[in-house]
Short mmCIF file of C-alpha atoms and ligand atoms in Angstrom, two decimals:
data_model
loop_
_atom_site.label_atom_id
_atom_site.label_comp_id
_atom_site.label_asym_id
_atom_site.label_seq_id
_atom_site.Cartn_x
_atom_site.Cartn_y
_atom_site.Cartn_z
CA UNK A 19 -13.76 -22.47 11.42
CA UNK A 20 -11.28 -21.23 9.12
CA UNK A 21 -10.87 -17.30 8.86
CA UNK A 22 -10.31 -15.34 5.42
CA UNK A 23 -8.75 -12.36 6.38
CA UNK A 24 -9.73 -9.63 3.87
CA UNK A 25 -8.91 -6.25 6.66
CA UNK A 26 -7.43 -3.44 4.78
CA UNK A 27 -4.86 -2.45 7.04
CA UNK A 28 -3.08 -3.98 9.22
CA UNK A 29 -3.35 -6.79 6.78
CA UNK A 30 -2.99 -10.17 5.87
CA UNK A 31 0.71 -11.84 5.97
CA UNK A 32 1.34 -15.42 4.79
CA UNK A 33 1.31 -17.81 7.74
CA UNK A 34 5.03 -18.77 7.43
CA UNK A 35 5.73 -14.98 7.78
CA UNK A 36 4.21 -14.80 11.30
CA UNK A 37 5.56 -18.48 12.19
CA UNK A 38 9.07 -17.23 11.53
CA UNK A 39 8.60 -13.70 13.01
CA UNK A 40 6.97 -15.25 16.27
CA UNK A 41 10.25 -17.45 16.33
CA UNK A 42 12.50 -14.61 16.54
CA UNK A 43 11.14 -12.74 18.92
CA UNK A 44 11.03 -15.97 21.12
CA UNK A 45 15.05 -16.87 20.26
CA UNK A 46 16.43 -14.75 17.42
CA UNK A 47 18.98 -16.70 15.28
CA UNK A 48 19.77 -19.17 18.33
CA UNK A 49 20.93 -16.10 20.35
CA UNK A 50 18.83 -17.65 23.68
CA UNK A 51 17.73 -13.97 23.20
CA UNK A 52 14.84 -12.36 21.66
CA UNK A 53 14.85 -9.93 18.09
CA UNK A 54 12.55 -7.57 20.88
CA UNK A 55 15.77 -7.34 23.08
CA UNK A 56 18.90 -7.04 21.17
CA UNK A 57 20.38 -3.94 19.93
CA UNK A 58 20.22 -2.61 16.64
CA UNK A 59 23.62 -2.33 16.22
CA UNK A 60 24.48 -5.72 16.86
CA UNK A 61 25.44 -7.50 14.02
CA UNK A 62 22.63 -10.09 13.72
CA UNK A 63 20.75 -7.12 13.27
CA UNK A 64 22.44 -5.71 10.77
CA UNK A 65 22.18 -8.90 8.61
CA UNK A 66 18.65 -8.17 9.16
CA UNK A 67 18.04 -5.15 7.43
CA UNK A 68 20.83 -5.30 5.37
CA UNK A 69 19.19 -8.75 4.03
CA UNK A 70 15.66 -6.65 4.15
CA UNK A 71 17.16 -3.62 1.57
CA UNK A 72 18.99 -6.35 -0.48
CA UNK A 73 15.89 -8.12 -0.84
CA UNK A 74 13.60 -4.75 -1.75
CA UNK A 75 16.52 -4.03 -4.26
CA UNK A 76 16.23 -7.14 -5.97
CA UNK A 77 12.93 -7.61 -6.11
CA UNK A 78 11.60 -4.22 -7.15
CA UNK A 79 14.58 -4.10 -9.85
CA UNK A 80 15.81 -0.33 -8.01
CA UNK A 81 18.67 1.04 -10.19
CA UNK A 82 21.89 2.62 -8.58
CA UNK A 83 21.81 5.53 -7.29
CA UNK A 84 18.64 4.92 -4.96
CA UNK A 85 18.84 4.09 -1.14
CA UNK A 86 15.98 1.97 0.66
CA UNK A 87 15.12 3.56 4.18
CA UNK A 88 13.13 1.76 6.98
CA UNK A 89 11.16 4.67 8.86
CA UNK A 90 8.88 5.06 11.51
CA UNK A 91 5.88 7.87 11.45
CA UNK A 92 4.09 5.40 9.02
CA UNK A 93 3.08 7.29 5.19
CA UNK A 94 1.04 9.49 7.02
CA UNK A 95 4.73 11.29 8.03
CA UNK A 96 5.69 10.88 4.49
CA UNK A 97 3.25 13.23 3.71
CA UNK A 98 5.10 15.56 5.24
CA UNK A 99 8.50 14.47 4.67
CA UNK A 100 8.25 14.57 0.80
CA UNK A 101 7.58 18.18 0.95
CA UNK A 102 9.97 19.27 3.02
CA UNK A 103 12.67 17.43 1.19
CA UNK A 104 11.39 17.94 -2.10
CA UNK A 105 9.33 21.12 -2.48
CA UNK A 106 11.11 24.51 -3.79
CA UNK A 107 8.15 26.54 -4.31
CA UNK A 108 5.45 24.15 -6.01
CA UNK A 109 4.13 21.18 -6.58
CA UNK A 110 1.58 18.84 -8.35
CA UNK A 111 -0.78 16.51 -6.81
CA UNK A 112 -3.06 14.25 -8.46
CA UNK A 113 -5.86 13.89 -5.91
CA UNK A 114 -7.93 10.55 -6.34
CA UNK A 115 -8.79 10.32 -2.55
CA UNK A 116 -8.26 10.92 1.31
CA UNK A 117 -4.78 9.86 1.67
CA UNK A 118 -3.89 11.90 -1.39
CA UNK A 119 -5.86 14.36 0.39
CA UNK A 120 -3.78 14.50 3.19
CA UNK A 121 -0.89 14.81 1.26
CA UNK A 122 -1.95 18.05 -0.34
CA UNK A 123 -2.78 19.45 2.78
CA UNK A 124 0.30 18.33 4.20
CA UNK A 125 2.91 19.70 1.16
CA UNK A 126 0.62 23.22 1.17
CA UNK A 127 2.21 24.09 4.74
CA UNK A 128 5.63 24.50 2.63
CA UNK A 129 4.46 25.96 -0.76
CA UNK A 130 2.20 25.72 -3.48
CA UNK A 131 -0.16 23.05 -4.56
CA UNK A 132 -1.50 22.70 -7.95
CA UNK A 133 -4.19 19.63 -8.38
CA UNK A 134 -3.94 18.52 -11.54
CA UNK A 135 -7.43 16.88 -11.73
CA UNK A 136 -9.59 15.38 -8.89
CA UNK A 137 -12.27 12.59 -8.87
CA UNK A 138 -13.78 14.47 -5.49
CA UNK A 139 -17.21 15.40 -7.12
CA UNK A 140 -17.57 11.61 -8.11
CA UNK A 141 -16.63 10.48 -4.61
CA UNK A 142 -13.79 8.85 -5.91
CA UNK A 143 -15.13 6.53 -7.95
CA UNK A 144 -12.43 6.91 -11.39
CA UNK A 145 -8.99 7.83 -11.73
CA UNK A 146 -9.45 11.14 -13.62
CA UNK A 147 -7.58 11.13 -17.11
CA UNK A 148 -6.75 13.74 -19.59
CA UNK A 149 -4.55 16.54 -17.17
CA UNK A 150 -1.56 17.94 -17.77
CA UNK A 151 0.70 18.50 -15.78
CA UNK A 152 2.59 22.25 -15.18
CA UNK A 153 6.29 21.99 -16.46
CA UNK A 154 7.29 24.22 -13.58
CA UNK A 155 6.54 22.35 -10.11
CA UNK A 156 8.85 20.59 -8.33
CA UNK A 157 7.14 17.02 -8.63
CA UNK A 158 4.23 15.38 -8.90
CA UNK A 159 2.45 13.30 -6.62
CA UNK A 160 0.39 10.37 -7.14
CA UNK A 161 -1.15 7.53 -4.91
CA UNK A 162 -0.97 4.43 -7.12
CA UNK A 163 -3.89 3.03 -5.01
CA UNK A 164 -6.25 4.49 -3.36
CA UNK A 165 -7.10 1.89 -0.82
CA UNK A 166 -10.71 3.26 1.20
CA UNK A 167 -12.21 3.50 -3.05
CA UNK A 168 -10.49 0.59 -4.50
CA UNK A 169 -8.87 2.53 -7.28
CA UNK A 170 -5.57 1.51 -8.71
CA UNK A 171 -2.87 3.53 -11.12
CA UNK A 172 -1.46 -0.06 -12.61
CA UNK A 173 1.03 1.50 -14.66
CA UNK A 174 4.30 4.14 -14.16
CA UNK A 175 3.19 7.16 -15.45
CA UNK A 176 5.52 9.54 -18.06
CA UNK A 177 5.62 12.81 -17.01
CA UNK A 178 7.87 15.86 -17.54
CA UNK A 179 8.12 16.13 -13.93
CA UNK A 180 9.75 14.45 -11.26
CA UNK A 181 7.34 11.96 -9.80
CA UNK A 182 6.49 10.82 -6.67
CA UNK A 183 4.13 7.75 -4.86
CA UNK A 184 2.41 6.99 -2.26
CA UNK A 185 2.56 3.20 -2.58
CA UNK A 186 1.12 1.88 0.74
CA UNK A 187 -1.20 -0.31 -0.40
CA UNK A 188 -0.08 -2.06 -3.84
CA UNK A 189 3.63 -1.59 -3.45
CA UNK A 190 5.09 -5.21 -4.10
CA UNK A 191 2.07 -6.63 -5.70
CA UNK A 192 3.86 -5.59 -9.45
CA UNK A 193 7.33 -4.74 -11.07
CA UNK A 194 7.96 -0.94 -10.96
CA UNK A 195 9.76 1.11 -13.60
CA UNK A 196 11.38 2.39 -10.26
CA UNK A 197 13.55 4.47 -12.62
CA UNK A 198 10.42 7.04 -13.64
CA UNK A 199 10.13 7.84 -9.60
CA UNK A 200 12.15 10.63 -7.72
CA UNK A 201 10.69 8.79 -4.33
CA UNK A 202 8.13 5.96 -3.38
CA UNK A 203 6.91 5.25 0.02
CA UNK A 204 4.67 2.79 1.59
CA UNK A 205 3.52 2.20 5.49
CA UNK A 206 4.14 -1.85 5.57
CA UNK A 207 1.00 -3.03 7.03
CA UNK A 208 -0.58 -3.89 3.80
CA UNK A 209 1.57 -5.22 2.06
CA UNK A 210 4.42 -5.45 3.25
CA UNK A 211 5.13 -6.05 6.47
CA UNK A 212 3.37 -5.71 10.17
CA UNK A 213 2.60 -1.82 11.47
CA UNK A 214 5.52 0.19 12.78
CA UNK A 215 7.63 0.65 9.63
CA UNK A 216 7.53 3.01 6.20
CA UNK A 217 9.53 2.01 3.33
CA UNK A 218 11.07 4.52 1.21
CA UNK A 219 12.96 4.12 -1.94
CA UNK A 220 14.28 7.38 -2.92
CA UNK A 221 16.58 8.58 -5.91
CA UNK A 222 19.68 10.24 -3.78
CA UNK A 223 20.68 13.22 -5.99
CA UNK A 224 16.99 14.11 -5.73
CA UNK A 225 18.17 15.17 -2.66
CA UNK A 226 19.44 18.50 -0.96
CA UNK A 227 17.46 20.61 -3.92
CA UNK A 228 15.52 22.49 -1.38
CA UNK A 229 17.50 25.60 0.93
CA UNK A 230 15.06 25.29 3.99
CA UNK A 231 16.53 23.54 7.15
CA UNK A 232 14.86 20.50 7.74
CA UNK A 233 14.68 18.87 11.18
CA UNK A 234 17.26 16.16 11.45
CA UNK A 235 14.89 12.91 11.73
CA UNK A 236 13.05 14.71 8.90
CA UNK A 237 15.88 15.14 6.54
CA UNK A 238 16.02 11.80 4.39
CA UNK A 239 19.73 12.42 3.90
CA UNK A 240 20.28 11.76 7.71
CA UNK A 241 18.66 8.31 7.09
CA UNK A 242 20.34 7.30 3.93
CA UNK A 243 23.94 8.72 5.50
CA UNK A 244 23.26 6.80 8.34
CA UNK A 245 21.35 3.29 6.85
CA UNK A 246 18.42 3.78 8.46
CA UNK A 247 20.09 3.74 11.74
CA UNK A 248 20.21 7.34 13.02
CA UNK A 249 17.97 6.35 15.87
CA UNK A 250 16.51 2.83 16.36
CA UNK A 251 14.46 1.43 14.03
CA UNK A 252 11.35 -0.39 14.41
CA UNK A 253 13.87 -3.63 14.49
CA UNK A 254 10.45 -6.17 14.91
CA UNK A 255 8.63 -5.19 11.80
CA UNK A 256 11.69 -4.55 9.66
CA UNK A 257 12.01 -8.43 10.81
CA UNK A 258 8.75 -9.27 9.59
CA UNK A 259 9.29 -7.11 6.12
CA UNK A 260 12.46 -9.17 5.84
CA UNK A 261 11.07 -12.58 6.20
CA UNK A 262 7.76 -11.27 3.73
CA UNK A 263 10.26 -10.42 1.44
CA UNK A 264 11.81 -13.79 1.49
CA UNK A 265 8.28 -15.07 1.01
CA UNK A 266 7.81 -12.90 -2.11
CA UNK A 267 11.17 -13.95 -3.30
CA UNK A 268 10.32 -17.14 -2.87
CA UNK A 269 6.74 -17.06 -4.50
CA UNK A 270 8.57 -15.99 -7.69
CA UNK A 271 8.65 -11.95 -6.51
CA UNK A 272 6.59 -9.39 -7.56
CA UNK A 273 5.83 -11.00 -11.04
CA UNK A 274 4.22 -13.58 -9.81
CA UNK A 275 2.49 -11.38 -6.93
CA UNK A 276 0.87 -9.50 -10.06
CA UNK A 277 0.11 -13.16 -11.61
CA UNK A 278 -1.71 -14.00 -8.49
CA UNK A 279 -3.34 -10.22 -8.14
CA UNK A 280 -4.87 -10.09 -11.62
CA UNK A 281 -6.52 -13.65 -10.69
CA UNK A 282 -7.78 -12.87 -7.57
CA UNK A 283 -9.70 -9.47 -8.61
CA UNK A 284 -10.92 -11.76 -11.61
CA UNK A 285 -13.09 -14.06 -8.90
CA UNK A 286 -14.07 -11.61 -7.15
CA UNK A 287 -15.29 -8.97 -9.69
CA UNK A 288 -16.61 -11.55 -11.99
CA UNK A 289 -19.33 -12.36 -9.04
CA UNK A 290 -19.95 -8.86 -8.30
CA UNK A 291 -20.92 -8.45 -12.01
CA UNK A 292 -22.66 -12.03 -11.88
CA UNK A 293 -24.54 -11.70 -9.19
CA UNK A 294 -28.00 -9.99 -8.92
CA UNK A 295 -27.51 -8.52 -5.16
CA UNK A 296 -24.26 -6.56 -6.02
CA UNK A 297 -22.09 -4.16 -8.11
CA UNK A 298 -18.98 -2.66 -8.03
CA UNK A 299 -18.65 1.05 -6.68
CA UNK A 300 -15.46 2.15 -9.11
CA UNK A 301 -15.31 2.51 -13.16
CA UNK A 302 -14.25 -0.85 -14.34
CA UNK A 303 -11.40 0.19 -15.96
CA UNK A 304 -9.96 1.74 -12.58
CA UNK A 305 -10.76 -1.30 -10.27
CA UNK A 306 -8.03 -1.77 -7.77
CA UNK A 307 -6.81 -5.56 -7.45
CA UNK A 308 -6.08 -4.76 -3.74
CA UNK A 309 -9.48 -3.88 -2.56
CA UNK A 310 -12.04 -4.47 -4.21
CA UNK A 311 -15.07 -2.79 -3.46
CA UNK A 312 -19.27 -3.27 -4.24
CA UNK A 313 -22.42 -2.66 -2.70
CA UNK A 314 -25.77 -4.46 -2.51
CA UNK A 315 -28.03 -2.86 -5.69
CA UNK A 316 -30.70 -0.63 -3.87
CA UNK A 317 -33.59 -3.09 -3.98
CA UNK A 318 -31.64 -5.39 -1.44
CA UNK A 319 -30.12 -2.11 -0.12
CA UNK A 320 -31.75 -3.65 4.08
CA UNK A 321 -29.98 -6.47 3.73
CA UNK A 322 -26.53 -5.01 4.28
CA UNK A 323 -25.94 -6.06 7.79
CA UNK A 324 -27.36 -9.42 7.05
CA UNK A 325 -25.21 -9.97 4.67
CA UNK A 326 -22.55 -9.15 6.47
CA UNK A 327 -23.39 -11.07 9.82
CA UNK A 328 -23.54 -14.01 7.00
CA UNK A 329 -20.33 -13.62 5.57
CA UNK A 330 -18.64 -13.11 9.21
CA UNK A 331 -20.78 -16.66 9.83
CA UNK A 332 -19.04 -18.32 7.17
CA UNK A 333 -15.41 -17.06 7.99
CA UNK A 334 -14.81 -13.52 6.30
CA UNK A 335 -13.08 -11.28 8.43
CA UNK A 336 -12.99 -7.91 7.63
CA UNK A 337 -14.98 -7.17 4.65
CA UNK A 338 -17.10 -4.27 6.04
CA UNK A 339 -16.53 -1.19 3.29
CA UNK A 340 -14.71 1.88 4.56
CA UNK A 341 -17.47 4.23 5.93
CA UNK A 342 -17.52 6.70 3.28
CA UNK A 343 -17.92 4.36 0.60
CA UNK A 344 -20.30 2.27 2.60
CA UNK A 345 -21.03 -1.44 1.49
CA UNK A 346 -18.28 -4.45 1.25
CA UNK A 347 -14.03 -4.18 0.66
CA UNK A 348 -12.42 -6.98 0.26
CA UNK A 349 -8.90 -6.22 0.50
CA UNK A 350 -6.50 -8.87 -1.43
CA UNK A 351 -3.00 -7.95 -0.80
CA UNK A 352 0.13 -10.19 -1.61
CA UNK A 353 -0.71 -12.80 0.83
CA UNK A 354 -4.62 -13.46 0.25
CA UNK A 355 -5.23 -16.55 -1.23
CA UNK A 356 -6.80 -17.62 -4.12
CA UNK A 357 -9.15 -20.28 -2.13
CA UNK A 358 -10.21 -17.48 0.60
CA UNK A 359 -11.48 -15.44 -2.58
CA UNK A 360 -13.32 -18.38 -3.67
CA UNK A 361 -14.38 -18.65 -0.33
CA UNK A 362 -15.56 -15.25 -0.45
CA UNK A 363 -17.89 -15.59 -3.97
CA UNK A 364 -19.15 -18.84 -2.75
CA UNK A 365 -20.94 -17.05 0.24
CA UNK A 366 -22.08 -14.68 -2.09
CA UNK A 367 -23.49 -17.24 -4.28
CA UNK A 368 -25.15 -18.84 -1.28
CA UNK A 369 -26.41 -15.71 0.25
CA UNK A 370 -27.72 -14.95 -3.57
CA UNK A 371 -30.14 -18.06 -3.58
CA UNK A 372 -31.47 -17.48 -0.19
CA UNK A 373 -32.93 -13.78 -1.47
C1 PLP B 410 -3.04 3.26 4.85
C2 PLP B 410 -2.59 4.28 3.90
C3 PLP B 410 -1.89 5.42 4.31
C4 PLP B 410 -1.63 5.72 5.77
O1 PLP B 410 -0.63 4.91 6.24
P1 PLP B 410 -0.11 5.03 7.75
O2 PLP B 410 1.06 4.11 7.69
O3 PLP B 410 -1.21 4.54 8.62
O4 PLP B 410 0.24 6.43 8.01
C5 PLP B 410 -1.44 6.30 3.35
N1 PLP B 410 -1.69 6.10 2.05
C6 PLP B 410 -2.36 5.01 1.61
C7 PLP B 410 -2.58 4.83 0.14
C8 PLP B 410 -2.84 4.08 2.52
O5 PLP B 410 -3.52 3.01 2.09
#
């Protein structure tokens, strides 16, 4: 039976992505060797991430003046890192869930943390509007989609600030005004590239504003002096990033990932709101186009895990919601097709008439 992968994270990748990647680490480029086992200082794998920041570059539009980093530590580290580089004495976080969460409590081990508004009391369920934001912190942070709620900040905001994203889960899946940003990071595996690698796109003369001493591997000067190659990289998913970016590229880039976003969420949400077992968890005008989330309406509230042994019957992979949401997530990043989220509202159609 065919599977629709809807996981959150590690995520889908397109097919040809994984063909190619399982190539290379078989025989890289020809090399009778594989990606796994040749250094990172060899040339062929310097095409490789050279190729892989070229690619980011083009397709996300980044102005001069902005270097592309492949990390390890995942955006979990970034939640440290972004303080440390960037944090004087204060700074502004907009908190619209865990991970942005765990960024506050991160960046208050180096100063001060203002929230400028929180959707906490609501568990999450808006993107809270109307704050201001002090004129005296150092930044403000924002996560542009909060991935366990299905929430999504769709736009780049204006603020008199310097301001700063957590992008893990939508980054590449629309053009970014990468101009308005002092630093955006993602951890690939949703959509971007396999586990094991962070992307960071940050604006260099943002740097070296803070006096502290900050740990070489933790300084992101060392890693745009040095290309991303102070130590060794995750080489394998930087591979995989480079051949999803090809994909993208190839797809029409991140236009045409937004095309293809905006029509997925449209399926899906339209048969939440259609159909009599479910509704959405999140204020409509905040629904994420990455994960969607919705729960059965509390007369069919029992038939949660039989709805869910259905859909796993029929193919769905994944789809159980995040446990403090509770329910169903279907996660659509870049490479979830349009047919698996047909595939997905047709088993809710058919579970529908059974009840
Ligand atoms: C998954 C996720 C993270 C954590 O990423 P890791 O790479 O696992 O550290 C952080 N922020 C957001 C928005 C996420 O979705």
């Amino acid at each position: 039976m065919k599977k629709y992968n809807f996981t959150a994270g590690p995520c889908i990748l397109d097919r040809s992505v994984i063909e190619n990647t399982a190539k290379a680490i078989l025989d890289f480029n020809g090399m009778g060797l594989s990606i796994a086992e040749i250094s990172h200082r060899s040339k062929e794998f310097q095409a490789v991430i050279d190729e892989a920041e070229a690619l980011a570059k083009e397709l996300l539009d980044i102005p001069e003046g902005y270097s592309v980093l492949f990390l390890g530590g995942g955006a979990s580290l970034e939640f440290c890192m972004i303080p440390y580089n960037f944090l004087v004495k204060k700074a502004a976080y907009l908190n619209t869930g865990v991970w942005a969460k765990k960024a506050m409590k991160e960046a208050k081990l180096f100063g001060e943390v203002v929230e400028v508004a929180s959707s906490a009391d609501a568990n999450y369920t808006f993107i809270p509007k109307g704050w201001t934001v002090p004129t005296d912190v150092d930044y403000l942070h924002i996560t542009t989609n909060n991935t366990i709620y299905g929430t999504e900040i769709r736009e780049d905001l204006d603020v008199p600030v310097r301001l700063i994203a957590d992008m893990s889960s939508d980054i590449f899946s629309r053009p970014i005004d990468v101009s308005k940003y002092d630093a955006i990071y993602a951890g690939a595996q949703k959509n971007l590239s396999m586990a094991g690698v962070t992307i960071v796109i940050v604006k260099n003369d943002a740097l070296g504003r803070v006096e502290r001493q900050i740990p070489t591997m933790l300084d992101y000067r060392t890693h745009v002096e040095k290309g991303s190659m102070f130590n060794t990289p995750p080489v394998v998913p930087i591979y995989t990033a480079m051949e999803n970016m090809r994909w993208i590229k190839a797809q029409g880039g991140v236009k045409a990932m937004q095309k293809l976003a905006k029509q997925r969420a449209e399926i899906v949400y339209n048969e939440i709101d259609r159909n009599k077992l479910f509704h959405g968890t999140v204020e409509t005008e905040d629904r994420s186009y990455m994960n969607i989330c919705f729960v059965l309406n509390d007369e069919y509230k029992e038939l949660e895990k039989d709805f869910f042994d259905f859909a796993t019957s029929k193919g769905m992979v994944g789809i159980k919601g995040h446990r403090s949401v509770g329910g169903f997530r279907a996660s659509c990043y870049n490479a979830q097709t349009i047919e698996g989220c047909e595939a997905l509202v047709a088993c809710m159609k058919e579970y529908e008439a059974k009840h």
